[in-house]
Coordinates of C-alpha atoms and ligand atoms in Angstrom, one line a residue:
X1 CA 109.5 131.0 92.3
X2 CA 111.2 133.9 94.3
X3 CA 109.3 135.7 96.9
X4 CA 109.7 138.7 95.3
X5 CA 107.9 137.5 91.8
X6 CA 105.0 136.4 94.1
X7 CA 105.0 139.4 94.9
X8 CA 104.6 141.5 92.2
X9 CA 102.1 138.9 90.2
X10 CA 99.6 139.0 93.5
X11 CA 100.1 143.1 93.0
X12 CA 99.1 142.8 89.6
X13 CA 96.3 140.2 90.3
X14 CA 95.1 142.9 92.9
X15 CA 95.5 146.1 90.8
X16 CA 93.3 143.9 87.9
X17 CA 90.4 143.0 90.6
X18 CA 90.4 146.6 91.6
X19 CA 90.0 147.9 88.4
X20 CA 87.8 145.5 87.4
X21 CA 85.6 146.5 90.6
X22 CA 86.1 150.1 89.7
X23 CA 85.1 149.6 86.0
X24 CA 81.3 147.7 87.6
X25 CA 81.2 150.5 90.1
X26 CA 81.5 152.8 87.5
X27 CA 78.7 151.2 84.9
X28 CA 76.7 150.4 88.1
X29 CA 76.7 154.1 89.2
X30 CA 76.5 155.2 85.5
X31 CA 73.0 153.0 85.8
X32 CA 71.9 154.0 88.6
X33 CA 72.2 158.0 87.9
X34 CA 70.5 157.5 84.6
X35 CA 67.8 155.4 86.2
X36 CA 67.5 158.6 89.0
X37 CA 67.8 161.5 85.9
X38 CA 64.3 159.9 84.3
X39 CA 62.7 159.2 87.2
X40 CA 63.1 162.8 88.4
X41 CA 62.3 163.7 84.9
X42 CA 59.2 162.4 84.4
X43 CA 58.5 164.2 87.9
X44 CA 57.2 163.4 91.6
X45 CA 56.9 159.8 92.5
X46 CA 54.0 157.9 90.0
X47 CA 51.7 157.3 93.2
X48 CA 51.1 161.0 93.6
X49 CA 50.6 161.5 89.3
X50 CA 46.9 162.3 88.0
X51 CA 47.4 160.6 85.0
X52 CA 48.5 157.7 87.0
X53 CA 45.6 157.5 89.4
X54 CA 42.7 158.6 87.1
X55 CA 40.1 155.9 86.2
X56 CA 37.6 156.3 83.3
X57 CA 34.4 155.6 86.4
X58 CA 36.1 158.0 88.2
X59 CA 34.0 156.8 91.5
X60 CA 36.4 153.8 91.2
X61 CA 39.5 155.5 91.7
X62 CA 41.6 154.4 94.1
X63 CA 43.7 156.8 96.6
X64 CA 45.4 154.2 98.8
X65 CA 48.6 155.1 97.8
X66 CA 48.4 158.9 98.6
X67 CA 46.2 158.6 101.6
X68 CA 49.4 158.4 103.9
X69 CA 50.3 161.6 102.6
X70 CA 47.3 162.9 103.3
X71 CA 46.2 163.6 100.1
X72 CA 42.9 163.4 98.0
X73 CA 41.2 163.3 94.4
X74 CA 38.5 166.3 93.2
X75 CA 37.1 165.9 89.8
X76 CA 36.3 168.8 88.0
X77 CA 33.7 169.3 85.3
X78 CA 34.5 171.4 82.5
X79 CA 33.8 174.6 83.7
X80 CA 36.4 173.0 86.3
X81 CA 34.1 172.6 89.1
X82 CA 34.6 170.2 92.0
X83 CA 31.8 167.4 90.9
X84 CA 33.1 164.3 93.3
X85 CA 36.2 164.3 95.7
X86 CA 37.7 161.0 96.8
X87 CA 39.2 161.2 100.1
X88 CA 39.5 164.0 102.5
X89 CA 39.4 167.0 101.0
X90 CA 41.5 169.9 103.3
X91 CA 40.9 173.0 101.7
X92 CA 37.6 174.9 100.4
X93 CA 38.0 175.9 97.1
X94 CA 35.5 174.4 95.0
X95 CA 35.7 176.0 91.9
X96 CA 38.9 177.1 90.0
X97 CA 39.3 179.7 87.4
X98 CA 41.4 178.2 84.0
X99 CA 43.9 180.8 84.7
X100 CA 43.9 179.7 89.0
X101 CA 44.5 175.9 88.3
X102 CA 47.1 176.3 85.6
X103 CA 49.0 178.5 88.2
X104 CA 48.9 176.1 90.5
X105 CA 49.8 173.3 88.5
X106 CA 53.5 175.2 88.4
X107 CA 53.5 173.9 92.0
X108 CA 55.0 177.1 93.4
X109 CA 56.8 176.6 96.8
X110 CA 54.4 178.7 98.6
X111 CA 51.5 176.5 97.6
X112 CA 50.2 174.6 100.8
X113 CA 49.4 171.5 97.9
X114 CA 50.8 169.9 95.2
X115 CA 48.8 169.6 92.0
X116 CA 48.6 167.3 89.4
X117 CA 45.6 166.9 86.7
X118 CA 44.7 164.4 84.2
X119 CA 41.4 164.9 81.7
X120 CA 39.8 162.4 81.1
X121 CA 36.9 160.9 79.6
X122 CA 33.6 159.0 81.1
X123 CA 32.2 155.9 79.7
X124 CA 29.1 158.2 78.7
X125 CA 31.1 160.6 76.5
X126 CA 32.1 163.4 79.2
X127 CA 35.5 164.9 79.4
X128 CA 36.4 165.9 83.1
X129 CA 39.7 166.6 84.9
X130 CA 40.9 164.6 87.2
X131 CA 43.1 166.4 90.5
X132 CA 45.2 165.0 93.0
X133 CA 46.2 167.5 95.5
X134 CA 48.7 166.3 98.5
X135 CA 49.9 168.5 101.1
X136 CA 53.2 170.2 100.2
X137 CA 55.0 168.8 103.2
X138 CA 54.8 165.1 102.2
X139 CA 56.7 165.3 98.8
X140 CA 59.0 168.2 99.8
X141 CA 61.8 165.8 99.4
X142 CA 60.5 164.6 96.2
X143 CA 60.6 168.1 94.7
X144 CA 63.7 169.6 96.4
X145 CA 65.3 166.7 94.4
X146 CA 64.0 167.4 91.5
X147 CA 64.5 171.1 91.6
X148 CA 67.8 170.5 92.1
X149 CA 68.4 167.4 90.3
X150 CA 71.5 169.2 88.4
X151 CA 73.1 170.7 90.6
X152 CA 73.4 167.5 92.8
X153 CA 74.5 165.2 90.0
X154 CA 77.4 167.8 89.4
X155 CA 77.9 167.5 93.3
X156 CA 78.3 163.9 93.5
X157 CA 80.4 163.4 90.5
X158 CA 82.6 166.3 91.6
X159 CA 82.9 164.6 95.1
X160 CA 83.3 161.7 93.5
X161 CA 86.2 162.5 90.8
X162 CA 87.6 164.1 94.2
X163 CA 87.6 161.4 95.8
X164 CA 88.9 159.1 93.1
X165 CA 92.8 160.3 93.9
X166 CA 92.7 160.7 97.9
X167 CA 91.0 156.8 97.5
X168 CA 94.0 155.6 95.4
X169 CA 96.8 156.0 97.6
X170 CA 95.2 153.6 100.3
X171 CA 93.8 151.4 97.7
X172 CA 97.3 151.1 96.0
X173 CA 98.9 150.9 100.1
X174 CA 96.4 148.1 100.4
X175 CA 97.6 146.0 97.6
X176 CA 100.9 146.6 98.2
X177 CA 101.2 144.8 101.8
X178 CA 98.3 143.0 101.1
X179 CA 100.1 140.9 98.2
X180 CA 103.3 141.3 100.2
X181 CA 101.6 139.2 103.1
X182 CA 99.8 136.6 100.9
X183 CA 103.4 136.2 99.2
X184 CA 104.7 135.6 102.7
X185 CA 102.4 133.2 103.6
X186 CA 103.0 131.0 100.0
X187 CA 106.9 132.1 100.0
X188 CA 107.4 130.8 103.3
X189 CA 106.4 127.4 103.0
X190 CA 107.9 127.3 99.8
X191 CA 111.0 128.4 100.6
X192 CA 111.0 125.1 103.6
X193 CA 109.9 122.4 100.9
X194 CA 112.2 123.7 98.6
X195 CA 114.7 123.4 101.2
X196 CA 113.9 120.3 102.3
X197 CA 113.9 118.8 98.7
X198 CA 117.8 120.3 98.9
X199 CA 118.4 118.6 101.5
X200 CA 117.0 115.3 100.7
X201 CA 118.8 115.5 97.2
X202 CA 121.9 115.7 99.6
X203 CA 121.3 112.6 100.8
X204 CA 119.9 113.5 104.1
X205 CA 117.4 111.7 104.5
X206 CA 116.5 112.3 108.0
X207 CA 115.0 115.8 106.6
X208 CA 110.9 116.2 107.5
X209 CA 109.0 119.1 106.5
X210 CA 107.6 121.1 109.6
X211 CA 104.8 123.8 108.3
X212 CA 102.2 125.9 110.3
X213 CA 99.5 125.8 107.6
X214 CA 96.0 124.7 107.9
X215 CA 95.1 120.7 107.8
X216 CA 93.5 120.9 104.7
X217 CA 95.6 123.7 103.0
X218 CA 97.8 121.6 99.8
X219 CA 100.6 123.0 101.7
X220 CA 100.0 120.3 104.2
X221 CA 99.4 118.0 101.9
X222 CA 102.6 118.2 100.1
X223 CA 104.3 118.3 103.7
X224 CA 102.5 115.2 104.0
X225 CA 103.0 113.8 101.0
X226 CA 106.9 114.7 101.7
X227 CA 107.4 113.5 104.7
X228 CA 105.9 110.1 103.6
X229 CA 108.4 109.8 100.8
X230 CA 111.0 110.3 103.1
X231 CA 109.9 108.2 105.6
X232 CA 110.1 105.6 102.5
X233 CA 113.4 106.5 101.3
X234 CA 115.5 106.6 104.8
X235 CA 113.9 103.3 105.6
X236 CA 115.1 102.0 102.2
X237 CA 118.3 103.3 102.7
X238 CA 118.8 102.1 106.1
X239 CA 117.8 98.7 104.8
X240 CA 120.6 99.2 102.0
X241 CA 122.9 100.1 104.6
X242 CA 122.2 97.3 106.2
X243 CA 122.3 94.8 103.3
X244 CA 125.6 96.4 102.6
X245 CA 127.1 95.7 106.2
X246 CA 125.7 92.5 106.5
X247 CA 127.3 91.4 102.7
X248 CA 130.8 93.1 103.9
X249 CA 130.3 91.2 107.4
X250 CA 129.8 87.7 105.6
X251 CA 132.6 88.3 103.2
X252 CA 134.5 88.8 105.6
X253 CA 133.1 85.7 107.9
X254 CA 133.4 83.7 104.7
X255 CA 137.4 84.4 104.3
X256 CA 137.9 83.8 108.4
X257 CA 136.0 80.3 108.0
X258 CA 137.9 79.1 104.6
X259 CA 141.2 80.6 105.8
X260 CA 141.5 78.6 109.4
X261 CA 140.7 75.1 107.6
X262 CA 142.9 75.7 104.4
X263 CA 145.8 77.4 106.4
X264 CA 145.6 73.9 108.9
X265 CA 145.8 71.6 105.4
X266 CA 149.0 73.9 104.3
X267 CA 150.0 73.2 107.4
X268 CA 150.0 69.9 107.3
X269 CA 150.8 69.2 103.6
X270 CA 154.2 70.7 103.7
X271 CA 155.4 69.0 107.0
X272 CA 154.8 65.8 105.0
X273 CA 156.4 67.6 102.1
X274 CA 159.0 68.3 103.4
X275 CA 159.6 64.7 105.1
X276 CA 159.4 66.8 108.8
X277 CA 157.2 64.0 110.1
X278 CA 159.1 60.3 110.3
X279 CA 156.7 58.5 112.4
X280 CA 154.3 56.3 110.4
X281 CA 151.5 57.0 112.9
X282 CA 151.9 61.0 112.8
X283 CA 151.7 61.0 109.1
X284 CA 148.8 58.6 109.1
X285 CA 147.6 61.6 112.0
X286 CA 148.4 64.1 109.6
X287 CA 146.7 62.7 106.5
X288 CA 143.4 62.2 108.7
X289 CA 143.7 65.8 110.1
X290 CA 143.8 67.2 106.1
X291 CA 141.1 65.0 105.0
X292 CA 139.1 66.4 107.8
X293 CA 139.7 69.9 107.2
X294 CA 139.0 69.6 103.5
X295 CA 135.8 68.1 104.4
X296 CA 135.0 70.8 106.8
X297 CA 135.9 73.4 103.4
X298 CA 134.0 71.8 101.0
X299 CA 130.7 71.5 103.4
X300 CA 131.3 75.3 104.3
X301 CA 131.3 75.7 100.2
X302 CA 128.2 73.5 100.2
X303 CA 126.4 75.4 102.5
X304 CA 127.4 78.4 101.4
X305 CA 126.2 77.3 97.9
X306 CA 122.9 76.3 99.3
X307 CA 122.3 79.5 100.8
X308 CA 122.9 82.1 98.4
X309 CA 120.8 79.6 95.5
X310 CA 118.0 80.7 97.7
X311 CA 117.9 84.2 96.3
X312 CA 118.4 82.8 93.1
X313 CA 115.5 83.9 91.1
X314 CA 115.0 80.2 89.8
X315 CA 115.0 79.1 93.2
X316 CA 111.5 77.2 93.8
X317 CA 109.5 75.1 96.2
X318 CA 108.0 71.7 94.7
X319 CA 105.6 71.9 97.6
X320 CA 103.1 68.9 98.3
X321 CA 99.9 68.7 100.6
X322 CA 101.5 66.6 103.7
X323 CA 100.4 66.1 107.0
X324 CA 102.5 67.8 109.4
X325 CA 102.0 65.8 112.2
X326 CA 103.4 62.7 110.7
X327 CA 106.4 65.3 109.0
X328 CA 107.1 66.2 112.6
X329 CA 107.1 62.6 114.0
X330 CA 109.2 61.7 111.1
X331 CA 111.8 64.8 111.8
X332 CA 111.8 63.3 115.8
X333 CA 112.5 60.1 114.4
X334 CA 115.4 61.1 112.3
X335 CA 117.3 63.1 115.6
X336 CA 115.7 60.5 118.3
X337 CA 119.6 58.5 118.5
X338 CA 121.3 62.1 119.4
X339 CA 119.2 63.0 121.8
X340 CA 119.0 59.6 123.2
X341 CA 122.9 59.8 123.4
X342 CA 122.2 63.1 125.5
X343 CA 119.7 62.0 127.5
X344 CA 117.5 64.5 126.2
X345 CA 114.0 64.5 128.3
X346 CA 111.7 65.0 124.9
X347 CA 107.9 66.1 125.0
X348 CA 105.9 66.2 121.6
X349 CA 102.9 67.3 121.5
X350 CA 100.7 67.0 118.5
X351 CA 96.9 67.3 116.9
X352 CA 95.5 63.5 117.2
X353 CA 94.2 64.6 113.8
X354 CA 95.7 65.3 110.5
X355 CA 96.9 68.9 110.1
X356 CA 97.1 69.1 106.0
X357 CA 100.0 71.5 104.3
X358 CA 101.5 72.3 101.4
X359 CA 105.2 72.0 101.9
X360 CA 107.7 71.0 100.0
X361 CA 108.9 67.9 102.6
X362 CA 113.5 67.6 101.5
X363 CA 113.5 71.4 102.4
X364 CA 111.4 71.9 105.5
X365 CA 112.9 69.1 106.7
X366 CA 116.4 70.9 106.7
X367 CA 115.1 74.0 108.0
X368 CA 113.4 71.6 110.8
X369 CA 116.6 69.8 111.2
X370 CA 118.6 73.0 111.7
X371 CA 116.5 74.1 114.5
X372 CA 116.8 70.3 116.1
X373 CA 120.1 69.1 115.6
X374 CA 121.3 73.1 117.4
X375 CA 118.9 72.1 120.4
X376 CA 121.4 69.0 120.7
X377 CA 124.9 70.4 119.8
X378 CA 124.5 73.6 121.8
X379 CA 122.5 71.9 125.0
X380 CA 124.2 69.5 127.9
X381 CA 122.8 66.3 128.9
X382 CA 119.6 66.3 130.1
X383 CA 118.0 69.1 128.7
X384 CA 114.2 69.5 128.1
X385 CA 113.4 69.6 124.0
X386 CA 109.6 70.3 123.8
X387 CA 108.6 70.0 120.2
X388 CA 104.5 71.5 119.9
X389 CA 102.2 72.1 117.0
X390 CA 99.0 74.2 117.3
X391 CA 96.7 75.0 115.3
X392 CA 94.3 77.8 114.7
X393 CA 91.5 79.0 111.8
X394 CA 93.7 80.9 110.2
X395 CA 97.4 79.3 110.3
X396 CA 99.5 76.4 111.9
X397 CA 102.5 77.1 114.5
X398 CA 105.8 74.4 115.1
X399 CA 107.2 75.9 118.6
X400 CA 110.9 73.6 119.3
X401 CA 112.0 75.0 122.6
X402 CA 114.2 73.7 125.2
X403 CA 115.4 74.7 128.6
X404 CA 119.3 74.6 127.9
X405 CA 122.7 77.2 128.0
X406 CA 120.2 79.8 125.8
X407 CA 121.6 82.0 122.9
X408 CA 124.0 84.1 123.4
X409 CA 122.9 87.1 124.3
X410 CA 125.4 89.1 122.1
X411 CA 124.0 87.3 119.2
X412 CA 120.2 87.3 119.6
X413 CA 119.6 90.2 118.2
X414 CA 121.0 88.8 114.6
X415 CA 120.7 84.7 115.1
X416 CA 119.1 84.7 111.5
X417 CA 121.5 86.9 110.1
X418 CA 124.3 84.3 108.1
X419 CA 127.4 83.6 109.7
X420 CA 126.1 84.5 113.0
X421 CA 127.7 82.2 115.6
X422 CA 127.3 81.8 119.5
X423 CA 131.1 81.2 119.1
X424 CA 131.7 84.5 117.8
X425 CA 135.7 84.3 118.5
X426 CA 135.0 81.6 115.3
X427 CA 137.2 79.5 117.2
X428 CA 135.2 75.7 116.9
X429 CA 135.0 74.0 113.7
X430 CA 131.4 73.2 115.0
X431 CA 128.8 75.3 112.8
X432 CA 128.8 77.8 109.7
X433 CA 126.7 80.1 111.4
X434 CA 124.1 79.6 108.2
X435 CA 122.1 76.8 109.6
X436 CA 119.4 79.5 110.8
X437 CA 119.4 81.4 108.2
X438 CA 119.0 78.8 106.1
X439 CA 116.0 77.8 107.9
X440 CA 114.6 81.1 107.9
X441 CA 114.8 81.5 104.6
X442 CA 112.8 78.5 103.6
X443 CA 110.2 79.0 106.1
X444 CA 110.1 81.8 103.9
X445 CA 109.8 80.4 100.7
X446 CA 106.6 78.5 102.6
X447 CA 105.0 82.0 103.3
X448 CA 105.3 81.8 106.8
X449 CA 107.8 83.1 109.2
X450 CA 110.2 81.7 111.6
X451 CA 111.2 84.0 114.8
X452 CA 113.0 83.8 118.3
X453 CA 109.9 83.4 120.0
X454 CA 111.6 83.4 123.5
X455 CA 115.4 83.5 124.9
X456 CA 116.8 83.5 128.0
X457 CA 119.6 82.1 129.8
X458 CA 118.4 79.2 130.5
X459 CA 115.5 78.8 127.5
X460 CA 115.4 78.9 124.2
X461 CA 112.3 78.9 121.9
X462 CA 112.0 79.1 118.2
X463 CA 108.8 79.3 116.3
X464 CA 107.9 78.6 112.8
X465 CA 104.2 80.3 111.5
X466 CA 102.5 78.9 108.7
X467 CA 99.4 81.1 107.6
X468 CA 97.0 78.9 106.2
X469 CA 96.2 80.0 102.4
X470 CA 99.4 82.4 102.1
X471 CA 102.1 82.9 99.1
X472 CA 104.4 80.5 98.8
X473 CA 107.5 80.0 95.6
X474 CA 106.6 77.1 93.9
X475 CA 108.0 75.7 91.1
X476 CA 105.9 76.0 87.7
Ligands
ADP1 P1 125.7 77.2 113.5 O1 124.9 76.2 114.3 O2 126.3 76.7 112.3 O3 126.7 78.0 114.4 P2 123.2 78.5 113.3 O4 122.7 79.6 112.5 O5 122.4 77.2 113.2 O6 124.7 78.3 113.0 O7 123.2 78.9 114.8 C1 123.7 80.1 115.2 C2 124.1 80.2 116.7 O8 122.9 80.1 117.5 C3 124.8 79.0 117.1 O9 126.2 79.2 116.9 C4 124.5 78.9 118.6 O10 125.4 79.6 119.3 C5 123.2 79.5 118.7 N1 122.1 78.5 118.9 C6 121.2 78.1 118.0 N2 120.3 77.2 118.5 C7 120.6 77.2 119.8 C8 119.9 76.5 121.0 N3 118.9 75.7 120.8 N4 120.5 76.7 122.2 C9 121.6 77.5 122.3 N5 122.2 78.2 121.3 C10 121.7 78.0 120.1

């Protein structure tokens, strides 16, 4: 929505509200002058009215509600002559003439009292009068108003109907920057999400919305709510960029490693070929040299076969409770004659009880075997292999460290990525540079994890977690 539109709906909003204010004002007013016109119509305020006050045993007539004003009560016989007064009575006139007290009932302006009568009748059958007289000054208000009741409704409407225009032009001012500020403040913050969605829709998705508004305005919860999404989205994007480097990377590690072995065989095959090589024993050289080489290709293929049938969607465990213990001493076992041909200084040290797990046994043991057999190939003579298992409530830890050369530290960073060699010139025939990665991935499988759990020059430490009870991909 532009600003501008904003804009003019607030002002419309506004200009309805107003007039929807006048419109009660009006009907309130309307009410409230009606309300004044029969008051002042049926005269001075009730408390001060004869007919109001007067009781049929007169002697029980009450004048607390004109005794502030200093008024009283006479009751008058018929020959209108002052039988009882209630109250104090503050003049001396004791008997009125018919003509007298209906002159005074006009309430002149130069009476000292006000005067109202009510007859009315006795239990016993006797109709008197009853007067309440209160002294001029104390309803002079009362009066004035209604005297001029007329006159000042015409006054106040006039002012009012005056006033009507000179109000409108800062009324209408009012709603003009009023809904031009409001628009501001929804336009603004409007105007940077909708920027911001620009930008991410770009691509960039580095973009995070920054808006001043309130904590618990729904401005910030869409910035929040924004910024989340593209905290998600960059991360999944770096992680595609990744993915994507590291598939380019191996493709291109994949060609290098079939290309040396395969170019060597060419090599070979066509100075046999093309009878270069006499000698009985070079030929018998060269036939070992190719059979070597296309071993070395079709264990690359192999492995590389292995590796990517891991993300194979069919790809599954057939796991079975074992202990791991006896796995591990089976795993020692199975490496003890190359480590005994390297002198290798060996330390296990494992539970005297049986530490139960589901695994399934052909492919730990490879990912075990990876870890084991690279302790030997990459280590001299002597080293210290320490081989640990610990366990805890909640989940069981294989540590296999040893104090040898250490991994590279060029390479530590991505050991478990595939291809990833110590020999990064890819100059040895020695490894593939999946053997980790391999074994990381069906630690995986197990639910657990295997890290770098410490490397150094001189140390080298991997560690495979288990969590008791986790997720593992077994076969159905
Ligand atoms: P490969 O052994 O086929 O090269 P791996 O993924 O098994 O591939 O190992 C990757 C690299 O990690 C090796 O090339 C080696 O440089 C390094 N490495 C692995 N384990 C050790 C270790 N215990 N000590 C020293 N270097 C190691």
């Amino acid at each position: 929505m532009k600003p501008k539109k904003i804009h003019s709906t607030l002002m419309w909003n506004y200009t309805f509200f107003i007039i929807l204010i006048s419109l009660i004002l009006t009907a309130a007013l309307t009410y409230l002058f009606s309300e004044i016109d029969s008051r002042m119509k049926e005269g001075v305020s009730p408390v001060y009215r004869a007919k109001d006050l007067v009781n049929e045993s007169y002697r029980d007539i009450s004048i607390e509600d004109i005794k502030p004003s200093g008024g009283w009560v006479e009751i008058l016989n018929e020959q209108k002559k002052v039988i009882h007064v209630i109250g104090v009575k503050k003049d001396d006139l004791y008997t009125y003439s018919e003509q007298e007290l209906y002159e005074k009932l006009d309430n002149p302006e130069s009476q000292e009292f006000y005067y109202s009568i009510a007859p009315f009748t006795t239990p016993r059958g006797r109709e008197l009068l009853c007067l309440v007289k209160i002294p001029r000054d104390s309803i002079t208000i009362q009066v004035h108003l209604f005297k001029n009741y007329e006159q000042t409704v015409s006054e106040v409407t006039t002012t009012i109907l005056k006033a009507i225009p000179i109000l409108l032009i800062p009324i209408a001012l009012m709603i003009f920057l009023f809904s031009h500020w409001t628009a501001k403040r929804i336009s603004r913050p409007l105007k940077t999400i909708t920027e911001g969605l620009k930008k991410m829709r770009d691509g960039e998705y580095d973009t995070r919305l920054v808006l001043d508004v309130k904590a618990e305005s729904e401005f910030a919860k869409i910035r929040d709510a924004f910024n989340y999404m593209a905290d998600r989205l960059e991360k999944t994007e770096q992680e595609n960029q990744k993915l994507e480097e590291s598939k380019q990377r191996m493709l291109v590690d994949i060609s290098h490693d079939l290309k040396t072995p395969i170019t060597s065989i060419q090599g070979y095959a066509r100075a046999l070929n093309e009878g270069m090589v006499n000698d009985k024993d070079k030929t018998q050289r060269y036939l070992n040299l190719i059979y070597d080489k296309s071993v070395r290709v079709t264990s690359l293929i192999n492995t590389l076969f292995e590796f990517l049938m891991m993300d194979d969607s069919d790809y599954h465990l057939s796991t079975q409770e074992a202990d791991l213990c006896e796995f591990l001493r089976e795993m020692v076992l199975g490496h003890f004659d190359e480590m005994e041909e390297k002198n290798f200084d060996l330390h296990v040290h494992l539970p005297q009880t049986e530490v139960l797990y589901p695994i399934d046994q052909k492919q730990l043991s490879r990912a075990v075997s990876n870890i084991l057999s690279n302790a030997v190939k990459y280590n001299p003579e002597g080293t210290k292999l320490r081989i640990e298992l610990m366990e805890t409530e909640d989940s069981v830890q294989i540590e296999i460290g040893d104090d040898g050369v250490g991994i590279p530290e060029n390479v530590r960073q991505n050991i478990f990525d595939p291809f990833t060699r110590g020999d990064t010139a890819r100059k040895s025939d020695g490894g593939t540079g999946l053997g980790l990665s391999i074994s990381k991935k069906i630690v995986e499988k197990h639910g657990g994890s295997l890290c770098l759990l410490e490397s150094s020059v001189e140390r080298t430490i991997f560690a495979i977690h288990l969590p008791k009870g986790g997720e593992m991909l077994v076969a159905s």
